[in-house]
Coordinates of C-alpha atoms in Angstrom, one line a residue:
Chain A
M12 CA 15.5 -31.2 -13.3
E13 CA 17.6 -29.4 -10.3
E14 CA 20.3 -27.4 -12.1
D15 CA 24.1 -26.3 -10.5
L16 CA 24.7 -23.3 -10.8
E17 CA 28.6 -23.6 -11.0
N18 CA 27.6 -25.8 -14.1
K19 CA 24.5 -25.2 -15.6
S20 CA 23.2 -27.2 -17.9
A21 CA 23.1 -27.2 -22.1
S22 CA 20.2 -27.3 -21.3
L23 CA 19.3 -24.4 -19.5
L24 CA 21.9 -21.9 -20.7
N25 CA 20.1 -23.2 -23.9
Y26 CA 16.4 -22.1 -23.1
N27 CA 17.6 -19.1 -21.1
P28 CA 20.0 -17.6 -23.0
V29 CA 19.6 -13.9 -21.7
H30 CA 20.3 -14.2 -18.4
K31 CA 21.6 -17.3 -17.7
K32 CA 19.3 -18.3 -15.2
V33 CA 16.9 -20.7 -12.9
P34 CA 13.8 -20.4 -12.3
V35 CA 12.9 -22.2 -16.0
L36 CA 10.0 -23.1 -16.8
V37 CA 9.3 -26.1 -19.6
H38 CA 5.3 -26.3 -20.9
N39 CA 4.9 -28.1 -24.1
G40 CA 8.4 -27.9 -25.2
N41 CA 8.0 -24.6 -24.3
P42 CA 10.4 -22.6 -22.3
I43 CA 8.8 -19.6 -19.5
L44 CA 11.4 -17.1 -18.3
E45 CA 11.7 -14.8 -15.0
S46 CA 9.8 -16.6 -11.4
L47 CA 6.6 -13.5 -11.2
V48 CA 7.0 -14.3 -15.5
I49 CA 6.1 -17.7 -14.9
V50 CA 3.5 -17.7 -11.9
E51 CA 1.5 -15.1 -14.1
Y52 CA 1.4 -17.4 -16.9
I53 CA 0.5 -20.6 -14.9
D54 CA -2.8 -18.1 -13.6
D55 CA -2.8 -17.5 -17.3
V56 CA -2.9 -21.3 -19.0
W57 CA -4.4 -23.1 -14.7
K58 CA -7.1 -22.0 -14.9
Q59 CA -9.0 -23.8 -11.5
V60 CA -6.8 -21.9 -8.7
P61 CA -6.7 -18.3 -9.8
I62 CA -3.1 -16.4 -8.2
L63 CA -4.2 -13.3 -8.9
P64 CA -7.8 -11.1 -8.5
D65 CA -9.8 -11.0 -11.5
D66 CA -10.4 -7.2 -10.8
P67 CA -8.4 -5.8 -13.0
Y68 CA -7.9 -2.6 -10.5
Q69 CA -6.4 -5.3 -8.2
K70 CA -4.7 -7.0 -9.9
A71 CA -2.7 -4.3 -11.1
A72 CA -2.4 -3.3 -7.9
A73 CA -1.5 -6.6 -7.1
R74 CA 1.0 -6.5 -10.3
F75 CA 2.7 -3.2 -8.4
L76 CA 3.3 -4.8 -4.7
A77 CA 5.3 -8.3 -6.7
K78 CA 7.4 -5.8 -8.6
F79 CA 8.3 -3.5 -5.5
I80 CA 9.1 -6.5 -3.4
D81 CA 10.9 -8.1 -6.8
D82 CA 12.8 -4.9 -7.6
Q83 CA 13.3 -2.6 -4.5
C84 CA 12.8 -4.9 -1.2
I85 CA 14.1 -7.9 -1.9
P86 CA 17.8 -6.6 -2.9
A87 CA 18.3 -3.8 -0.7
L88 CA 17.1 -7.2 2.4
Y89 CA 21.3 -8.5 0.6
K90 CA 22.6 -5.8 1.2
V91 CA 22.0 -6.2 4.5
F92 CA 23.9 -9.3 4.0
D93 CA 26.0 -8.8 1.7
R94 CA 27.2 -5.4 3.6
N95 CA 27.7 -7.5 7.2
G96 CA 25.1 -5.0 8.4
G97 CA 25.4 -1.2 9.6
E98 CA 22.6 1.6 10.1
Q99 CA 22.1 2.1 7.3
V100 CA 21.4 -0.5 5.0
I101 CA 19.3 -2.4 8.1
A102 CA 16.6 1.3 7.5
E103 CA 17.1 0.8 4.4
A104 CA 15.6 -2.2 4.1
C105 CA 13.0 -1.1 7.2
E106 CA 12.3 1.0 5.2
K107 CA 10.9 -1.9 2.2
L108 CA 9.5 -4.3 4.6
Q109 CA 7.1 -1.4 6.8
I110 CA 4.8 -0.9 3.1
L111 CA 4.7 -4.8 3.3
E112 CA 4.1 -4.5 6.9
D113 CA 1.6 -1.5 6.7
E114 CA 0.6 -2.9 3.2
L115 CA -1.4 -5.9 5.6
R116 CA -2.2 -4.1 8.8
L117 CA -4.5 -1.6 5.9
N118 CA -6.0 -5.2 4.2
G119 CA -6.1 -6.7 7.3
K120 CA -6.2 -10.5 6.0
K121 CA -4.6 -13.7 6.3
F122 CA -2.8 -13.5 3.3
F123 CA -1.5 -10.7 1.7
G124 CA -3.8 -12.0 -1.1
G125 CA -6.6 -12.3 1.3
D126 CA -8.0 -15.2 3.3
N127 CA -6.2 -17.3 0.5
I128 CA -2.7 -17.1 -1.7
N129 CA -1.6 -14.6 -4.4
N130 CA 1.3 -13.9 -6.8
V131 CA 2.4 -11.2 -3.7
D132 CA 2.5 -13.7 -0.9
I133 CA 5.1 -16.3 -3.4
A134 CA 6.3 -12.9 -4.2
A135 CA 7.1 -12.5 -0.7
A136 CA 8.7 -16.0 0.1
F137 CA 12.5 -14.7 0.5
V138 CA 10.5 -12.6 3.4
A139 CA 8.4 -15.2 4.9
Y140 CA 11.2 -18.1 5.3
W141 CA 14.6 -17.4 3.4
L142 CA 15.6 -14.1 5.1
K143 CA 15.0 -15.5 8.5
L144 CA 18.2 -17.6 7.9
L145 CA 19.5 -15.3 6.3
E146 CA 19.6 -13.8 9.3
E147 CA 20.5 -16.7 10.9
A148 CA 23.5 -18.0 9.7
T149 CA 24.5 -13.7 9.4
E150 CA 23.5 -13.6 13.0
I151 CA 22.8 -10.2 11.6
K152 CA 18.9 -10.1 13.3
F153 CA 16.4 -7.0 12.6
V154 CA 14.0 -8.4 11.7
T155 CA 12.1 -8.8 14.5
G156 CA 8.4 -9.7 16.1
S157 CA 7.9 -6.4 17.5
K158 CA 8.7 -3.7 14.6
F159 CA 7.1 -6.0 12.6
P160 CA 3.8 -7.5 14.0
K161 CA 2.3 -7.9 10.4
I162 CA 5.0 -9.5 8.5
T163 CA 6.4 -11.6 11.1
E164 CA 2.3 -13.0 11.7
W165 CA 1.9 -13.5 7.7
A166 CA 5.7 -15.3 7.5
E167 CA 4.0 -18.1 10.1
G168 CA 0.3 -18.3 8.4
F169 CA 2.7 -18.4 4.3
V170 CA 5.4 -21.1 5.5
N171 CA 2.7 -23.7 6.8
C172 CA 0.3 -23.6 4.2
Q173 CA 0.2 -26.9 2.5
T174 CA 1.1 -26.4 -0.8
V175 CA 3.8 -23.6 0.6
K176 CA 5.9 -26.3 3.3
E177 CA 6.0 -28.8 0.5
V178 CA 8.4 -26.7 -2.0
L179 CA 10.5 -25.1 0.9
P180 CA 14.5 -26.6 0.7
P181 CA 15.2 -27.9 3.8
R182 CA 16.8 -25.7 6.9
E183 CA 19.6 -26.9 7.4
I184 CA 20.6 -26.9 4.0
M185 CA 20.0 -23.2 2.8
L186 CA 21.7 -22.3 7.0
A187 CA 24.9 -24.0 5.9
Y188 CA 25.0 -22.7 2.2
Y189 CA 24.4 -19.4 4.3
K190 CA 27.6 -20.2 6.6
K191 CA 29.4 -21.2 3.8
R192 CA 28.9 -17.1 1.7
F193 CA 28.9 -14.7 4.2
N194 CA 32.0 -15.9 5.3
K195 CA 30.7 -17.6 8.7
I196 CA 32.0 -21.8 8.8
Chain B
M12 CA -15.7 11.4 -11.5
A13 CA -17.0 7.8 -13.4
D14 CA -14.5 6.8 -15.5
E15 CA -12.3 10.4 -16.0
V16 CA -9.0 9.4 -17.3
K17 CA -6.1 11.4 -16.1
L18 CA -2.2 10.9 -16.8
Y19 CA 0.4 12.2 -14.1
G20 CA 3.8 13.0 -16.0
L21 CA 6.3 14.9 -17.9
D22 CA 6.3 15.4 -21.8
G23 CA 10.5 14.7 -21.7
S24 CA 10.3 11.3 -19.8
P25 CA 9.8 8.0 -22.0
F26 CA 8.3 6.6 -19.4
V27 CA 5.1 8.3 -19.8
C28 CA 4.8 8.7 -22.9
R29 CA 4.3 4.3 -22.9
V30 CA 0.5 5.2 -21.5
K31 CA -0.2 8.5 -24.1
I32 CA 0.8 5.8 -27.0
A33 CA -0.5 2.9 -25.4
L34 CA -3.6 6.1 -24.4
N35 CA -3.8 6.6 -28.2
L36 CA -3.7 3.0 -29.2
K37 CA -6.4 2.3 -27.1
K38 CA -7.9 5.7 -28.3
I39 CA -8.8 6.5 -24.7
D40 CA -9.9 10.3 -24.0
Y41 CA -7.2 11.5 -20.4
K42 CA -6.2 14.9 -18.6
F43 CA -2.6 14.9 -19.2
V44 CA -1.6 16.1 -15.5
V45 CA 2.1 18.0 -16.2
E46 CA 4.4 17.9 -13.1
D47 CA 6.6 19.4 -11.4
L48 CA 9.6 17.0 -10.2
R49 CA 11.3 19.7 -8.3
N50 CA 8.0 20.1 -6.0
K51 CA 5.6 17.9 -6.4
S52 CA 2.1 17.5 -6.5
A53 CA 0.2 16.2 -3.3
D54 CA -2.0 14.7 -5.5
L55 CA 1.0 12.2 -6.7
L56 CA 2.2 12.7 -3.3
K57 CA -0.8 10.4 -2.7
Y58 CA -1.3 8.4 -5.9
N59 CA 1.6 6.9 -6.1
P60 CA 3.0 7.5 -1.9
V61 CA 5.4 4.1 -2.4
H62 CA 8.3 5.2 -5.5
K63 CA 6.7 9.5 -5.6
K64 CA 7.4 8.3 -9.5
I65 CA 5.7 9.7 -13.1
P66 CA 3.8 8.2 -14.8
V67 CA 0.1 7.7 -12.2
L68 CA -2.4 7.0 -14.2
L69 CA -5.9 7.7 -12.0
H70 CA -8.7 5.7 -13.1
S71 CA -12.1 7.0 -12.5
G72 CA -9.8 7.9 -8.5
K73 CA -8.1 4.9 -8.9
P74 CA -4.2 5.1 -9.3
I75 CA -1.7 2.7 -10.4
S76 CA 1.6 3.3 -10.9
E77 CA 5.0 1.4 -13.2
S78 CA 4.6 2.1 -16.6
L79 CA 4.6 -2.0 -17.3
V80 CA 1.4 -2.7 -14.7
I81 CA -0.7 1.0 -15.9
I82 CA -0.6 -0.9 -19.7
E83 CA -1.9 -4.1 -18.4
Y84 CA -4.4 -2.5 -16.5
M85 CA -5.6 -0.6 -19.4
D86 CA -4.9 -3.6 -21.7
D87 CA -7.7 -6.0 -19.4
A88 CA -10.0 -2.0 -18.3
W89 CA -10.1 -1.5 -22.5
K90 CA -11.0 -4.9 -24.2
G91 CA -10.4 -2.4 -28.7
A92 CA -6.7 -2.3 -29.1
P93 CA -5.5 -5.4 -27.9
L94 CA -1.6 -4.5 -25.7
L95 CA -0.6 -8.3 -25.1
P96 CA -1.8 -11.6 -27.4
K97 CA -4.0 -13.8 -25.6
D98 CA -1.9 -17.3 -26.1
P99 CA -1.0 -17.6 -22.8
Y100 CA 3.1 -18.5 -24.3
E101 CA 2.8 -15.5 -26.6
K102 CA 1.9 -13.8 -23.6
A103 CA 4.7 -14.7 -21.1
Q104 CA 6.9 -14.3 -24.3
A105 CA 5.8 -10.6 -24.2
R106 CA 6.5 -9.8 -20.2
F107 CA 9.9 -11.5 -20.7
W108 CA 11.1 -9.3 -23.2
A109 CA 9.3 -5.5 -22.2
K110 CA 11.2 -6.6 -17.8
F111 CA 13.8 -6.6 -19.8
V112 CA 14.0 -3.5 -21.9
D113 CA 12.7 -2.2 -19.3
D114 CA 15.1 -4.2 -16.5
K115 CA 18.1 -4.4 -18.3
C116 CA 18.4 -2.7 -22.3
I117 CA 17.7 0.9 -21.1
P118 CA 19.5 1.5 -17.9
I119 CA 22.6 -0.6 -20.1
V120 CA 21.9 2.0 -22.6
F121 CA 21.6 4.9 -20.1
K122 CA 24.4 4.6 -18.4
A123 CA 26.6 4.3 -21.9
I124 CA 25.0 7.7 -22.9
V125 CA 25.9 9.0 -19.9
S126 CA 29.4 7.9 -19.3
H127 CA 30.4 9.2 -23.2
G128 CA 30.5 6.0 -24.5
E129 CA 32.9 4.5 -22.0
E130 CA 34.3 1.0 -22.9
K131 CA 33.4 -1.6 -20.7
D132 CA 29.6 0.7 -21.1
L133 CA 29.0 -0.3 -25.0
A134 CA 29.8 -3.9 -25.2
E135 CA 27.2 -4.4 -22.5
A136 CA 24.8 -1.9 -24.1
H137 CA 25.8 -4.1 -27.6
E138 CA 25.5 -7.1 -25.6
Q139 CA 21.8 -6.6 -24.1
L140 CA 20.7 -4.8 -28.2
Q141 CA 22.3 -7.4 -29.8
F142 CA 20.0 -10.6 -28.0
L143 CA 16.9 -6.8 -29.8
E144 CA 18.0 -7.1 -32.8
N145 CA 18.2 -10.8 -33.0
Q146 CA 13.6 -11.0 -31.9
L147 CA 12.9 -9.1 -35.0
N148 CA 14.6 -11.9 -36.9
E149 CA 11.6 -13.8 -38.0
G150 CA 11.4 -10.5 -40.8
K151 CA 8.6 -9.5 -38.7
K152 CA 7.9 -4.8 -39.0
F153 CA 6.9 -5.4 -34.7
F154 CA 7.6 -7.0 -32.0
G155 CA 3.9 -7.4 -32.0
G156 CA 4.2 -8.7 -35.8
D157 CA 1.7 -6.9 -37.8
D158 CA 1.2 -4.6 -34.2
I159 CA 2.7 -2.5 -32.3
N160 CA 2.3 -4.3 -28.6
L161 CA 3.3 -3.7 -24.7
V162 CA 6.8 -4.7 -26.8
D163 CA 7.5 -2.1 -28.4
I164 CA 5.7 -0.1 -26.2
S165 CA 8.2 -1.2 -23.3
A166 CA 11.2 0.0 -26.1
T167 CA 9.9 3.8 -27.0
F168 CA 13.3 4.7 -25.2
I169 CA 15.1 3.3 -27.5
A170 CA 12.9 4.3 -30.5
Y171 CA 12.7 8.1 -29.9
W172 CA 15.5 9.7 -27.3
V173 CA 18.5 7.0 -28.6
G174 CA 18.4 9.2 -31.2
A175 CA 18.3 11.9 -29.3
A176 CA 20.7 11.9 -26.9
E177 CA 23.5 10.6 -30.4
E178 CA 22.9 13.4 -32.0
A179 CA 23.4 15.4 -28.4
L180 CA 25.9 13.3 -27.7
G181 CA 28.0 13.5 -31.7
L182 CA 27.8 9.2 -30.1
K183 CA 26.3 5.9 -32.5
L184 CA 25.0 3.5 -30.4
V185 CA 23.0 2.4 -32.6
S186 CA 23.9 1.8 -36.3
K187 CA 22.1 0.5 -39.5
D188 CA 25.3 -1.4 -40.1
K189 CA 25.0 -3.3 -36.8
Y190 CA 21.8 -3.3 -36.0
P191 CA 19.4 -3.1 -39.5
K192 CA 17.1 -4.9 -38.1
L193 CA 16.1 -1.8 -35.4
T194 CA 17.2 0.6 -36.7
E195 CA 14.1 -0.7 -39.2
W196 CA 12.0 -0.6 -36.5
C197 CA 12.8 2.7 -34.5
D198 CA 11.3 3.8 -38.2
N199 CA 8.8 2.1 -38.8
Y200 CA 7.9 2.5 -35.2
I201 CA 7.9 6.5 -34.7
N202 CA 6.1 7.0 -37.4
C203 CA 2.8 5.3 -36.8
Q204 CA 0.3 8.3 -36.1
A205 CA -0.8 7.0 -32.1
V206 CA 2.7 7.2 -31.3
K207 CA 4.1 10.8 -33.1
D208 CA 1.0 12.2 -31.1
G209 CA 2.3 10.7 -27.6
L210 CA 6.2 11.5 -28.8
P211 CA 7.8 15.3 -27.5
P212 CA 9.4 17.0 -30.3
R213 CA 12.6 16.1 -31.1
E214 CA 13.9 20.2 -30.7
I215 CA 12.6 19.9 -27.2
L216 CA 15.1 16.1 -26.2
L217 CA 18.0 17.3 -27.8
G218 CA 17.5 21.0 -25.9
F219 CA 17.0 18.8 -22.6
F220 CA 20.8 16.4 -24.0
K221 CA 22.7 19.3 -24.7
M222 CA 21.8 20.8 -21.6
W223 CA 22.8 17.5 -19.6
F224 CA 25.5 16.4 -21.1
A225 CA 27.3 19.9 -20.5
T226 CA 25.6 20.4 -16.7
P227 CA 25.4 16.2 -15.9
N228 CA 24.1 17.9 -12.1
S229 CA 20.6 18.8 -13.9
F230 CA 17.2 17.3 -11.9
V231 CA 14.9 16.0 -14.3
Y232 CA 17.6 13.7 -15.4
N233 CA 19.0 12.9 -11.6
E234 CA 15.4 11.3 -11.2
F235 CA 15.8 9.5 -14.6
L236 CA 18.7 7.8 -14.0
N237 CA 16.6 6.6 -10.2
K238 CA 14.6 5.7 -13.2
S239 CA 10.5 7.5 -13.4
S240 CA 8.5 3.4 -14.5

């Protein structure tokens, strides 16, 4: 159900009175909020394709990393574009990305989830797709293949997964939106 | 080493306290390792290299960080005294509210305390606290119903630390008039044995807050501002 964030529907405000934000998943009339909470809900209800590891310790490690991406990594990346670049904000963002780079190097697999996508890969979708478009729209480039080879390789693999490809918004739409948002038109 | 449980932390941290309460509820024996935040141990830096913060739980040599991640881990690893509902929708609700307490409620309540009740901060704090008050409207003893759950534990700071800060500051944030359900919940919660056994003595907290309000650059609470969870 498409939402216009400048004119939020009565349904959205009814389902998410606390934050008034998307996404909201409604299942059997029950609303679930917060994207990572929704992902865990989906994993609890539909058991066929596990999104989180089974083992409690690995599950905790995955939750930790997903939370890190959400709470620290993505805000630090946005800050780069909000502040129109600058050495310090870029350095801080790179420090966060280095954690992800090291994690991928350590596990040596195609995805954070190993051979298959898990909740960490999903949490980092912004890094795989939206980040590049932000760089292109604002002409502030700092996530290079030489600095972050593992992330670059992972991003390529992630956005080319069929299930991911099908839901990514078209490049041109995001570029136009970002150019407008960051006054680059 | 097998099955040994250690908790790295500080008595005064509400985030460490969350984990202590969960350990008490699950009746898990553990060793408490006191950290000096001005001189963090090599173990802490090894076990939490990303944030270098407390609490860290070590179970059979494996470290877990972030208090709410730790509590969910405990619920997966030890099956007695469940801390999350079984039903997926109820579980999602619990996760949402725990995250709300952590991300929205506690930071703004703490900010209102730090600013000595500055008007804008106070207004925002009241807005968020009202959501919590409303969650207790169905005549529930705890956010978890008859038993404590993840949401109750996440709000330990509201139940106990806020009262001490209010007394030290001479400022009432969570009054009985405005928050009848929440104040009743506070009483019920802090009087549970498993919670009582995990809380630091009130005099220590009062001492901390009085000292900190007198000298706002006190190291320990600057660490708090960056959140130890």
